[in-house]
PDB file of C-alpha atoms and ligand atoms in Angstrom:
ATOM      1  CA  UNK A   1      14.529  41.613  -0.362  1.00 97.00           C
ATOM      2  CA  UNK A   2      12.450  43.525   2.177  1.00 98.00           C
ATOM      3  CA  UNK A   3       8.754  43.115   1.362  1.00 98.00           C
ATOM      4  CA  UNK A   4       5.673  45.108   2.449  1.00 98.00           C
ATOM      5  CA  UNK A   5       2.489  43.004   2.295  1.00 98.00           C
ATOM      6  CA  UNK A   6      -0.560  45.160   1.583  1.00 98.00           C
ATOM      7  CA  UNK A   7      -3.417  42.815   2.389  1.00 97.00           C
ATOM      8  CA  UNK A   8      -2.848  39.982   4.822  1.00 97.00           C
ATOM      9  CA  UNK A   9      -5.785  37.737   4.006  1.00 94.00           C
ATOM     10  CA  UNK A  10      -5.803  34.317   2.349  1.00 91.00           C
ATOM     11  CA  UNK A  11      -3.252  35.333  -0.288  1.00 94.00           C
ATOM     12  CA  UNK A  12      -1.109  37.614   1.898  1.00 97.00           C
ATOM     13  CA  UNK A  13      -0.507  34.801   4.393  1.00 97.00           C
ATOM     14  CA  UNK A  14       0.639  32.318   1.721  1.00 97.00           C
ATOM     15  CA  UNK A  15       2.845  34.976   0.092  1.00 98.00           C
ATOM     16  CA  UNK A  16       4.491  35.541   3.471  1.00 98.00           C
ATOM     17  CA  UNK A  17       5.345  31.815   3.804  1.00 98.00           C
ATOM     18  CA  UNK A  18       6.740  31.545   0.278  1.00 97.00           C
ATOM     19  CA  UNK A  19       8.700  34.804   0.579  1.00 98.00           C
ATOM     20  CA  UNK A  20      10.341  33.604   3.807  1.00 98.00           C
ATOM     21  CA  UNK A  21      11.177  30.230   2.179  1.00 98.00           C
ATOM     22  CA  UNK A  22      12.898  32.226  -0.576  1.00 98.00           C
ATOM     23  CA  UNK A  23      14.942  34.094   2.096  1.00 98.00           C
ATOM     24  CA  UNK A  24      13.089  37.407   1.887  1.00 98.00           C
ATOM     25  CA  UNK A  25      12.055  39.483   4.890  1.00 98.00           C
ATOM     26  CA  UNK A  26       8.545  40.821   5.579  1.00 98.00           C
ATOM     27  CA  UNK A  27       8.892  44.346   6.995  1.00 98.00           C
ATOM     28  CA  UNK A  28       5.231  45.449   6.908  1.00 98.00           C
ATOM     29  CA  UNK A  29       1.901  43.563   6.981  1.00 98.00           C
ATOM     30  CA  UNK A  30      -1.242  45.616   6.437  1.00 98.00           C
ATOM     31  CA  UNK A  31      -4.813  44.492   6.939  1.00 96.00           C
ATOM     32  CA  UNK A  32      -8.057  46.240   7.771  1.00 93.00           C
ATOM     33  CA  UNK A  33      -7.283  46.418  11.512  1.00 96.00           C
ATOM     34  CA  UNK A  34      -3.898  48.203  11.177  1.00 97.00           C
ATOM     35  CA  UNK A  35      -4.493  50.197   7.970  1.00 95.00           C
ATOM     36  CA  UNK A  36      -3.200  53.316   9.803  1.00 96.00           C
ATOM     37  CA  UNK A  37       0.329  51.803   9.683  1.00 97.00           C
ATOM     38  CA  UNK A  38       0.269  52.070   5.905  1.00 97.00           C
ATOM     39  CA  UNK A  39       2.325  55.264   5.608  1.00 97.00           C
ATOM     40  CA  UNK A  40       4.912  56.527   3.121  1.00 98.00           C
ATOM     41  CA  UNK A  41       7.492  56.394   5.907  1.00 98.00           C
ATOM     42  CA  UNK A  42       6.804  52.701   6.636  1.00 98.00           C
ATOM     43  CA  UNK A  43       6.668  51.806   2.945  1.00 98.00           C
ATOM     44  CA  UNK A  44      10.116  53.326   2.382  1.00 98.00           C
ATOM     45  CA  UNK A  45      11.547  50.546   4.590  1.00 98.00           C
ATOM     46  CA  UNK A  46      10.647  47.988   1.884  1.00 98.00           C
ATOM     47  CA  UNK A  47      12.333  47.151  -1.452  1.00 98.00           C
ATOM     48  CA  UNK A  48       8.961  46.150  -2.892  1.00 98.00           C
ATOM     49  CA  UNK A  49       5.266  46.071  -1.914  1.00 98.00           C
ATOM     50  CA  UNK A  50       2.862  43.251  -2.819  1.00 98.00           C
ATOM     51  CA  UNK A  51      -0.843  44.167  -2.814  1.00 98.00           C
ATOM     52  CA  UNK A  52      -3.480  41.441  -2.460  1.00 96.00           C
ATOM     53  CA  UNK A  53      -6.061  43.580  -0.666  1.00 95.00           C
ATOM     54  CA  UNK A  54      -9.482  44.658  -1.909  1.00 92.00           C
ATOM     55  CA  UNK A  55     -10.813  46.558  -4.939  1.00 91.00           C
ATOM     56  CA  UNK A  56     -11.850  49.340  -2.533  1.00 93.00           C
ATOM     57  CA  UNK A  57      -8.339  49.853  -1.124  1.00 95.00           C
ATOM     58  CA  UNK A  58      -5.964  48.995  -3.952  1.00 96.00           C
ATOM     59  CA  UNK A  59      -5.917  52.415  -5.681  1.00 97.00           C
ATOM     60  CA  UNK A  60      -5.010  54.289  -2.474  1.00 97.00           C
ATOM     61  CA  UNK A  61      -2.354  51.655  -1.775  1.00 98.00           C
ATOM     62  CA  UNK A  62      -0.833  52.101  -5.253  1.00 98.00           C
ATOM     63  CA  UNK A  63      -0.808  55.904  -4.775  1.00 98.00           C
ATOM     64  CA  UNK A  64       1.081  55.551  -1.481  1.00 98.00           C
ATOM     65  CA  UNK A  65       3.618  53.158  -3.048  1.00 98.00           C
ATOM     66  CA  UNK A  66       4.200  55.656  -5.874  1.00 98.00           C
ATOM     67  CA  UNK A  67       4.672  58.429  -3.310  1.00 98.00           C
ATOM     68  CA  UNK A  68       7.165  56.284  -1.378  1.00 98.00           C
ATOM     69  CA  UNK A  69       8.890  55.351  -4.696  1.00 98.00           C
ATOM     70  CA  UNK A  70       8.519  51.655  -3.856  1.00 98.00           C
ATOM     71  CA  UNK A  71       7.867  49.218  -6.730  1.00 98.00           C
ATOM     72  CA  UNK A  72       4.485  47.542  -6.295  1.00 98.00           C
ATOM     73  CA  UNK A  73       3.171  44.151  -7.417  1.00 98.00           C
ATOM     74  CA  UNK A  74      -0.637  44.207  -7.681  1.00 97.00           C
ATOM     75  CA  UNK A  75      -2.560  40.940  -7.516  1.00 95.00           C
ATOM     76  CA  UNK A  76      -5.805  42.562  -6.389  1.00 92.00           C
ATOM     77  CA  UNK A  77      -8.433  42.524  -9.136  1.00 87.00           C
ATOM     78  CA  UNK A  78     -11.465  44.742  -9.767  1.00 85.00           C
ATOM     79  CA  UNK A  79      -9.695  48.073 -10.528  1.00 91.00           C
ATOM     80  CA  UNK A  80      -8.853  47.658 -14.211  1.00 88.00           C
ATOM     81  CA  UNK A  81     -11.159  50.519 -15.238  1.00 91.00           C
ATOM     82  CA  UNK A  82      -8.346  52.771 -13.858  1.00 96.00           C
ATOM     83  CA  UNK A  83      -5.525  50.915 -15.612  1.00 95.00           C
ATOM     84  CA  UNK A  84      -4.713  53.616 -18.174  1.00 97.00           C
ATOM     85  CA  UNK A  85      -4.580  56.411 -15.557  1.00 97.00           C
ATOM     86  CA  UNK A  86      -2.291  54.336 -13.299  1.00 97.00           C
ATOM     87  CA  UNK A  87      -0.102  53.403 -16.295  1.00 98.00           C
ATOM     88  CA  UNK A  88       0.271  57.094 -17.232  1.00 98.00           C
ATOM     89  CA  UNK A  89       1.049  58.102 -13.637  1.00 97.00           C
ATOM     90  CA  UNK A  90       3.586  55.315 -13.348  1.00 97.00           C
ATOM     91  CA  UNK A  91       5.360  56.143 -16.605  1.00 96.00           C
ATOM     92  CA  UNK A  92       5.209  59.948 -16.250  1.00 96.00           C
ATOM     93  CA  UNK A  93       6.725  59.856 -12.757  1.00 96.00           C
ATOM     94  CA  UNK A  94       9.258  57.043 -13.212  1.00 97.00           C
ATOM     95  CA  UNK A  95       7.512  54.614 -10.857  1.00 98.00           C
ATOM     96  CA  UNK A  96       7.304  50.798 -11.044  1.00 98.00           C
ATOM     97  CA  UNK A  97       4.175  48.643 -11.033  1.00 98.00           C
ATOM     98  CA  UNK A  98       3.499  45.077 -12.201  1.00 98.00           C
ATOM     99  CA  UNK A  99      -0.067  43.761 -12.199  1.00 97.00           C
ATOM    100  CA  UNK A 100      -1.829  40.551 -13.161  1.00 93.00           C
ATOM    101  CA  UNK A 101      -5.210  38.914 -12.705  1.00 85.00           C
ATOM    102  CA  UNK A 102      -3.504  35.536 -12.377  1.00 90.00           C
ATOM    103  CA  UNK A 103       0.075  35.119 -11.167  1.00 94.00           C
ATOM    104  CA  UNK A 104       0.130  31.325 -11.380  1.00 93.00           C
ATOM    105  CA  UNK A 105       3.004  29.991 -13.477  1.00 90.00           C
ATOM    106  CA  UNK A 106       0.843  27.083 -14.701  1.00 94.00           C
ATOM    107  CA  UNK A 107      -2.031  29.357 -15.745  1.00 95.00           C
ATOM    108  CA  UNK A 108       0.321  31.673 -17.639  1.00 94.00           C
ATOM    109  CA  UNK A 109       1.778  28.686 -19.504  1.00 94.00           C
ATOM    110  CA  UNK A 110      -1.844  27.671 -20.200  1.00 96.00           C
ATOM    111  CA  UNK A 111      -2.686  31.172 -21.540  1.00 95.00           C
ATOM    112  CA  UNK A 112       0.249  31.016 -23.921  1.00 95.00           C
ATOM    113  CA  UNK A 113      -0.391  27.499 -25.238  1.00 96.00           C
ATOM    114  CA  UNK A 114      -4.108  28.332 -25.580  1.00 97.00           C
ATOM    115  CA  UNK A 115      -3.232  31.190 -27.988  1.00 96.00           C
ATOM    116  CA  UNK A 116      -0.867  29.006 -30.009  1.00 96.00           C
ATOM    117  CA  UNK A 117      -3.517  26.254 -30.160  1.00 98.00           C
ATOM    118  CA  UNK A 118      -6.213  28.728 -31.322  1.00 98.00           C
ATOM    119  CA  UNK A 119      -4.003  29.862 -34.221  1.00 97.00           C
ATOM    120  CA  UNK A 120      -3.256  26.245 -35.155  1.00 98.00           C
ATOM    121  CA  UNK A 121      -6.955  25.339 -35.141  1.00 98.00           C
ATOM    122  CA  UNK A 122      -7.631  27.863 -37.955  1.00 98.00           C
ATOM    123  CA  UNK A 123      -6.467  25.016 -40.212  1.00 98.00           C
ATOM    124  CA  UNK A 124      -9.242  22.728 -38.927  1.00 97.00           C
ATOM    125  CA  UNK A 125     -12.525  24.662 -39.129  1.00 95.00           C
ATOM    126  CA  UNK A 126     -14.691  21.596 -38.481  1.00 96.00           C
ATOM    127  CA  UNK A 127     -13.863  21.885 -34.747  1.00 98.00           C
ATOM    128  CA  UNK A 128     -15.919  24.261 -32.620  1.00 96.00           C
ATOM    129  CA  UNK A 129     -14.491  25.559 -29.346  1.00 97.00           C
ATOM    130  CA  UNK A 130     -15.839  26.320 -25.893  1.00 97.00           C
ATOM    131  CA  UNK A 131     -14.393  27.205 -22.482  1.00 97.00           C
ATOM    132  CA  UNK A 132     -15.588  25.584 -19.267  1.00 96.00           C
ATOM    133  CA  UNK A 133     -14.696  26.935 -15.817  1.00 95.00           C
ATOM    134  CA  UNK A 134     -15.568  25.346 -12.471  1.00 94.00           C
ATOM    135  CA  UNK A 135     -15.134  27.082  -9.114  1.00 91.00           C
ATOM    136  CA  UNK A 136     -16.408  26.690  -5.553  1.00 87.00           C
ATOM    137  CA  UNK A 137     -19.823  28.110  -4.704  1.00 87.00           C
ATOM    138  CA  UNK A 138     -18.364  31.031  -2.659  1.00 79.00           C
ATOM    139  CA  UNK A 139     -17.083  32.543  -5.896  1.00 76.00           C
ATOM    140  CA  UNK A 140     -19.936  34.827  -6.843  1.00 66.00           C
ATOM    141  CA  UNK A 141     -18.591  36.422 -10.021  1.00 73.00           C
ATOM    142  CA  UNK A 142     -18.838  34.585 -13.320  1.00 85.00           C
ATOM    143  CA  UNK A 143     -17.051  34.092 -15.609  1.00 90.00           C
ATOM    144  CA  UNK A 144     -13.706  34.050 -13.784  1.00 87.00           C
ATOM    145  CA  UNK A 145     -11.091  36.596 -14.899  1.00 83.00           C
ATOM    146  CA  UNK A 146      -8.955  33.647 -15.957  1.00 90.00           C
ATOM    147  CA  UNK A 147     -11.733  32.285 -18.198  1.00 93.00           C
ATOM    148  CA  UNK A 148     -12.100  35.724 -19.790  1.00 91.00           C
ATOM    149  CA  UNK A 149      -8.371  35.842 -20.600  1.00 91.00           C
ATOM    150  CA  UNK A 150      -8.603  32.326 -22.104  1.00 96.00           C
ATOM    151  CA  UNK A 151     -11.633  33.275 -24.228  1.00 97.00           C
ATOM    152  CA  UNK A 152      -9.924  36.493 -25.373  1.00 95.00           C
ATOM    153  CA  UNK A 153      -6.882  34.429 -26.389  1.00 96.00           C
ATOM    154  CA  UNK A 154      -9.167  32.262 -28.518  1.00 98.00           C
ATOM    155  CA  UNK A 155     -10.898  35.306 -30.057  1.00 98.00           C
ATOM    156  CA  UNK A 156      -7.444  36.760 -30.897  1.00 97.00           C
ATOM    157  CA  UNK A 157      -6.158  33.554 -32.446  1.00 97.00           C
ATOM    158  CA  UNK A 158      -9.155  31.957 -34.142  1.00 97.00           C
ATOM    159  CA  UNK A 159     -10.378  33.806 -37.259  1.00 97.00           C
ATOM    160  CA  UNK A 160     -13.957  32.487 -36.933  1.00 97.00           C
ATOM    161  CA  UNK A 161     -14.574  33.956 -33.426  1.00 98.00           C
ATOM    162  CA  UNK A 162     -15.075  37.614 -32.570  1.00 97.00           C
ATOM    163  CA  UNK A 163     -16.522  37.688 -29.031  1.00 97.00           C
ATOM    164  CA  UNK A 164     -17.255  35.555 -25.969  1.00 96.00           C
ATOM    165  CA  UNK A 165     -20.547  34.972 -24.140  1.00 95.00           C
ATOM    166  CA  UNK A 166     -21.037  33.532 -20.688  1.00 93.00           C
ATOM    167  CA  UNK A 167     -23.611  31.158 -19.250  1.00 92.00           C
ATOM    168  CA  UNK A 168     -23.715  30.273 -15.559  1.00 89.00           C
ATOM    169  CA  UNK A 169     -25.167  26.804 -15.739  1.00 85.00           C
ATOM    170  CA  UNK A 170     -25.927  23.755 -13.596  1.00 78.00           C
ATOM    171  CA  UNK A 171     -24.197  20.387 -13.836  1.00 76.00           C
ATOM    172  CA  UNK A 172     -25.736  18.214 -16.551  1.00 72.00           C
ATOM    173  CA  UNK A 173     -27.664  21.096 -18.124  1.00 73.00           C
ATOM    174  CA  UNK A 174     -28.167  20.833 -21.892  1.00 71.00           C
ATOM    175  CA  UNK A 175     -25.523  22.537 -24.021  1.00 74.00           C
ATOM    176  CA  UNK A 176     -26.221  26.199 -24.759  1.00 74.00           C
ATOM    177  CA  UNK A 177     -26.687  27.287 -28.336  1.00 79.00           C
ATOM    178  CA  UNK A 178     -24.520  30.269 -29.269  1.00 88.00           C
ATOM    179  CA  UNK A 179     -23.805  32.102 -32.510  1.00 94.00           C
ATOM    180  CA  UNK A 180     -21.001  30.586 -34.632  1.00 95.00           C
ATOM    181  CA  UNK A 181     -18.809  33.676 -34.119  1.00 97.00           C
ATOM    182  CA  UNK A 182     -19.115  33.508 -30.295  1.00 97.00           C
ATOM    183  CA  UNK A 183     -16.958  31.566 -27.841  1.00 97.00           C
ATOM    184  CA  UNK A 184     -19.162  30.158 -25.090  1.00 96.00           C
ATOM    185  CA  UNK A 185     -17.743  30.299 -21.555  1.00 95.00           C
ATOM    186  CA  UNK A 186     -19.729  27.857 -19.459  1.00 95.00           C
ATOM    187  CA  UNK A 187     -19.394  28.575 -15.701  1.00 94.00           C
ATOM    188  CA  UNK A 188     -20.219  25.948 -13.088  1.00 94.00           C
ATOM    189  CA  UNK A 189     -20.282  26.545  -9.324  1.00 92.00           C
ATOM    190  CA  UNK A 190     -19.930  23.347  -7.244  1.00 91.00           C
ATOM    191  CA  UNK A 191     -19.218  22.797  -3.493  1.00 90.00           C
ATOM    192  CA  UNK A 192     -15.589  22.063  -2.533  1.00 84.00           C
ATOM    193  CA  UNK A 193     -13.952  21.841  -5.928  1.00 86.00           C
ATOM    194  CA  UNK A 194     -10.579  23.176  -7.063  1.00 81.00           C
ATOM    195  CA  UNK A 195     -10.680  25.916  -9.736  1.00 88.00           C
ATOM    196  CA  UNK A 196     -10.658  24.282 -13.163  1.00 94.00           C
ATOM    197  CA  UNK A 197     -10.471  25.774 -16.661  1.00 96.00           C
ATOM    198  CA  UNK A 198     -10.897  23.616 -19.758  1.00 98.00           C
ATOM    199  CA  UNK A 199     -10.763  24.516 -23.433  1.00 98.00           C
ATOM    200  CA  UNK A 200     -12.648  21.996 -25.559  1.00 98.00           C
ATOM    201  CA  UNK A 201     -12.352  21.719 -29.345  1.00 98.00           C
ATOM    202  CA  UNK A 202     -15.140  19.424 -30.452  1.00 97.00           C
ATOM    203  CA  UNK A 203     -16.001  17.876 -33.809  1.00 97.00           C
ATOM    204  CA  UNK A 204     -18.130  14.967 -34.988  1.00 97.00           C
ATOM    205  CA  UNK A 205     -14.935  12.909 -35.207  1.00 97.00           C
ATOM    206  CA  UNK A 206     -13.314  13.605 -31.838  1.00 98.00           C
ATOM    207  CA  UNK A 207     -12.706  16.119 -29.037  1.00 98.00           C
ATOM    208  CA  UNK A 208      -9.507  17.788 -27.855  1.00 98.00           C
ATOM    209  CA  UNK A 209      -9.490  18.964 -24.209  1.00 98.00           C
ATOM    210  CA  UNK A 210      -6.868  21.275 -22.722  1.00 98.00           C
ATOM    211  CA  UNK A 211      -7.278  21.644 -18.956  1.00 98.00           C
ATOM    212  CA  UNK A 212      -5.746  23.448 -15.953  1.00 97.00           C
ATOM    213  CA  UNK A 213      -6.656  22.478 -12.391  1.00 95.00           C
ATOM    214  CA  UNK A 214      -5.454  24.562  -9.413  1.00 92.00           C
ATOM    215  CA  UNK A 215      -4.747  22.357  -6.391  1.00 91.00           C
ATOM    216  CA  UNK A 216      -4.344  25.335  -4.032  1.00 89.00           C
ATOM    217  CA  UNK A 217      -3.415  29.061  -3.965  1.00 89.00           C
ATOM    218  CA  UNK A 218       0.350  28.530  -3.757  1.00 93.00           C
ATOM    219  CA  UNK A 219       0.825  29.037  -7.515  1.00 93.00           C
ATOM    220  CA  UNK A 220      -0.559  32.602  -7.347  1.00 93.00           C
ATOM    221  CA  UNK A 221       1.589  33.396  -4.311  1.00 96.00           C
ATOM    222  CA  UNK A 222       4.799  32.014  -5.824  1.00 96.00           C
ATOM    223  CA  UNK A 223       4.157  33.999  -9.020  1.00 96.00           C
ATOM    224  CA  UNK A 224       3.712  37.201  -6.989  1.00 97.00           C
ATOM    225  CA  UNK A 225       7.023  36.659  -5.165  1.00 98.00           C
ATOM    226  CA  UNK A 226       8.764  35.871  -8.485  1.00 97.00           C
ATOM    227  CA  UNK A 227       7.330  39.144  -9.836  1.00 97.00           C
ATOM    228  CA  UNK A 228       8.684  41.048  -6.810  1.00 98.00           C
ATOM    229  CA  UNK A 229      12.133  39.572  -7.533  1.00 98.00           C
ATOM    230  CA  UNK A 230      11.789  40.302 -11.281  1.00 97.00           C
ATOM    231  CA  UNK A 231      10.993  44.054 -10.900  1.00 97.00           C
ATOM    232  CA  UNK A 232      14.077  44.759  -8.802  1.00 97.00           C
ATOM    233  CA  UNK A 233      16.172  47.284 -10.736  1.00 96.00           C
ATOM    234  CA  UNK A 234      13.395  47.906 -13.326  1.00 96.00           C
ATOM    235  CA  UNK A 235      11.304  51.024 -13.875  1.00 96.00           C
ATOM    236  CA  UNK A 236       7.938  51.265 -15.595  1.00 97.00           C
ATOM    237  CA  UNK A 237       4.530  49.669 -15.982  1.00 98.00           C
ATOM    238  CA  UNK A 238       4.422  45.902 -16.513  1.00 97.00           C
ATOM    239  CA  UNK A 239       1.915  43.086 -16.639  1.00 95.00           C
ATOM    240  CA  UNK A 240       2.590  39.544 -15.557  1.00 94.00           C
ATOM    241  CA  UNK A 241       2.923  38.674 -19.275  1.00 90.00           C
ATOM    242  CA  UNK A 242       6.138  40.718 -19.451  1.00 94.00           C
ATOM    243  CA  UNK A 243       7.619  38.625 -16.672  1.00 94.00           C
ATOM    244  CA  UNK A 244       6.831  35.266 -18.291  1.00 90.00           C
ATOM    245  CA  UNK A 245       7.673  36.417 -21.841  1.00 83.00           C
ATOM    246  CA  UNK A 246       7.159  33.014 -23.493  1.00 84.00           C
ATOM    247  CA  UNK A 247       8.866  32.968 -26.860  1.00 73.00           C
ATOM    248  CA  UNK A 248       7.757  29.614 -28.342  1.00 63.00           C
TER     249      UNK A 248
HETATM  250  N1  NAD B 301      -3.769  37.911  -9.256  1.00 55.68           N
HETATM  251  C1  NAD B 301      -3.898  36.709  -8.731  1.00 55.68           C
HETATM  252  O1  NAD B 301      -3.199  35.746  -9.109  1.00 55.68           O
HETATM  253  C2  NAD B 301      -4.898  36.520  -7.624  1.00 55.68           C
HETATM  254  C3  NAD B 301      -5.036  35.302  -6.976  1.00 55.68           C
HETATM  255  C4  NAD B 301      -5.933  35.206  -5.904  1.00 55.68           C
HETATM  256  C5  NAD B 301      -6.631  36.334  -5.495  1.00 55.68           C
HETATM  257  N2  NAD B 301      -6.482  37.501  -6.152  1.00 55.68           N
HETATM  258  C6  NAD B 301      -7.130  38.754  -5.706  1.00 55.68           C
HETATM  259  O2  NAD B 301      -6.422  39.241  -4.575  1.00 55.68           O
HETATM  260  C7  NAD B 301      -7.291  39.952  -3.711  1.00 55.68           C
HETATM  261  C8  NAD B 301      -7.182  39.403  -2.275  1.00 55.68           C
HETATM  262  O3  NAD B 301      -7.564  38.048  -2.281  1.00 55.68           O
HETATM  263  P1  NAD B 301      -7.650  37.212  -0.908  1.00 55.68           P
HETATM  264  O4  NAD B 301      -8.236  35.919  -1.303  1.00 55.68           O
HETATM  265  O5  NAD B 301      -6.359  37.254  -0.174  1.00 55.68           O
HETATM  266  O6  NAD B 301      -8.731  38.096  -0.114  1.00 55.68           O
HETATM  267  P2  NAD B 301      -8.963  38.206   1.457  1.00 55.68           P
HETATM  268  O7  NAD B 301     -10.312  38.791   1.632  1.00 55.68           O
HETATM  269  O8  NAD B 301      -8.637  36.922   2.120  1.00 55.68           O
HETATM  270  O9  NAD B 301      -7.867  39.285   1.912  1.00 55.68           O
HETATM  271  C9  NAD B 301      -7.941  40.682   1.662  1.00 55.68           C
HETATM  272  C10 NAD B 301      -7.168  41.386   2.719  1.00 55.68           C
HETATM  273  O10 NAD B 301      -7.129  42.801   2.473  1.00 55.68           O
HETATM  274  C11 NAD B 301      -7.153  43.436   3.720  1.00 55.68           C
HETATM  275  N3  NAD B 301      -7.419  44.875   3.679  1.00 55.68           N
HETATM  276  C12 NAD B 301      -8.546  45.543   3.939  1.00 55.68           C
HETATM  277  N4  NAD B 301      -8.323  46.869   3.867  1.00 55.68           N
HETATM  278  C13 NAD B 301      -7.044  47.044   3.546  1.00 55.68           C
HETATM  279  C14 NAD B 301      -6.210  48.169   3.312  1.00 55.68           C
HETATM  280  N5  NAD B 301      -6.645  49.426   3.450  1.00 55.68           N
HETATM  281  N6  NAD B 301      -4.926  47.970   2.937  1.00 55.68           N
HETATM  282  C15 NAD B 301      -4.461  46.734   2.817  1.00 55.68           C
HETATM  283  N7  NAD B 301      -5.204  45.635   3.055  1.00 55.68           N
HETATM  284  C16 NAD B 301      -6.476  45.784   3.412  1.00 55.68           C
HETATM  285  C17 NAD B 301      -8.183  42.647   4.493  1.00 55.68           C
HETATM  286  O11 NAD B 301      -8.067  42.870   5.885  1.00 55.68           O
HETATM  287  C18 NAD B 301      -7.735  41.233   4.139  1.00 55.68           C
HETATM  288  O12 NAD B 301      -6.686  40.828   5.003  1.00 55.68           O
HETATM  289  C19 NAD B 301      -8.685  39.845  -4.366  1.00 55.68           C
HETATM  290  O13 NAD B 301      -8.886  40.993  -5.164  1.00 55.68           O
HETATM  291  C20 NAD B 301      -8.557  38.613  -5.254  1.00 55.68           C
HETATM  292  O14 NAD B 301      -9.446  38.644  -6.374  1.00 55.68           O
HETATM  293  C21 NAD B 301      -5.630  37.613  -7.199  1.00 55.68           C
END
């Protein structure tokens, strides 16, 4: 496959390595300094584009990919307010786009099992649930998009919960009190830690912890390359969930 990389920052560079390991060819690499090379003509040389750029550039990049009729994988976050418009454009004009806030295989397995677990826990109402997420201190937004998806999975599955609330807290701080129908997402920011998401079901008798720890960014990059392979020959608007399609 010939791949155009739109965004050649931390993620773009790892995607390049993994794509080459999987015998693909990078035909275009776009970053801030050579943004003028991002033309319809250059995009047409690729079988697929992968965008890990910035919220400020992603919508223009998608529009150019649609114009060039090149399928596009979008890992960039922060544009989901425009999702419906892009979906309509994609479907009305026969274009192809796959997006996801987290392309990691492990995290998508986690999302799925989290939903199954939430449904199961309806049988055991004496457990309460909370989500904890830990990231490095450079991550300024809280909660993480991944924690939001986890909490929404719990709200979908668990009859007693109808919304999530977030608290950015310090290590060792006393537990926050939330309403019974709320899922608390507790966000911690600590120097030099890997991103961690934990779902905790707690009762007076015991606790059940379900945890994902990212060791590096390779999982996101591999998932994006798998998505680029998966959309070949497909038309339409997809999310990363369609690619994983867990059936258990
Ligand atoms: N979906 C996922 O699994 C996942 C995982 C990690 C990061 N992300 C998201 O991916 C995005 C990029 O993350 P990063 O860590 O690589 O950021 P980064 O800041 O390291 O890289 C962004 C790159 O975009 C480039 N850029 C600027 N203007 C551009 C333009 N007009 N066209 C194309 N590229 C342009 C910058 O030069 C830079 O190289 C962020 O939105 C981040 O939240 C998503």
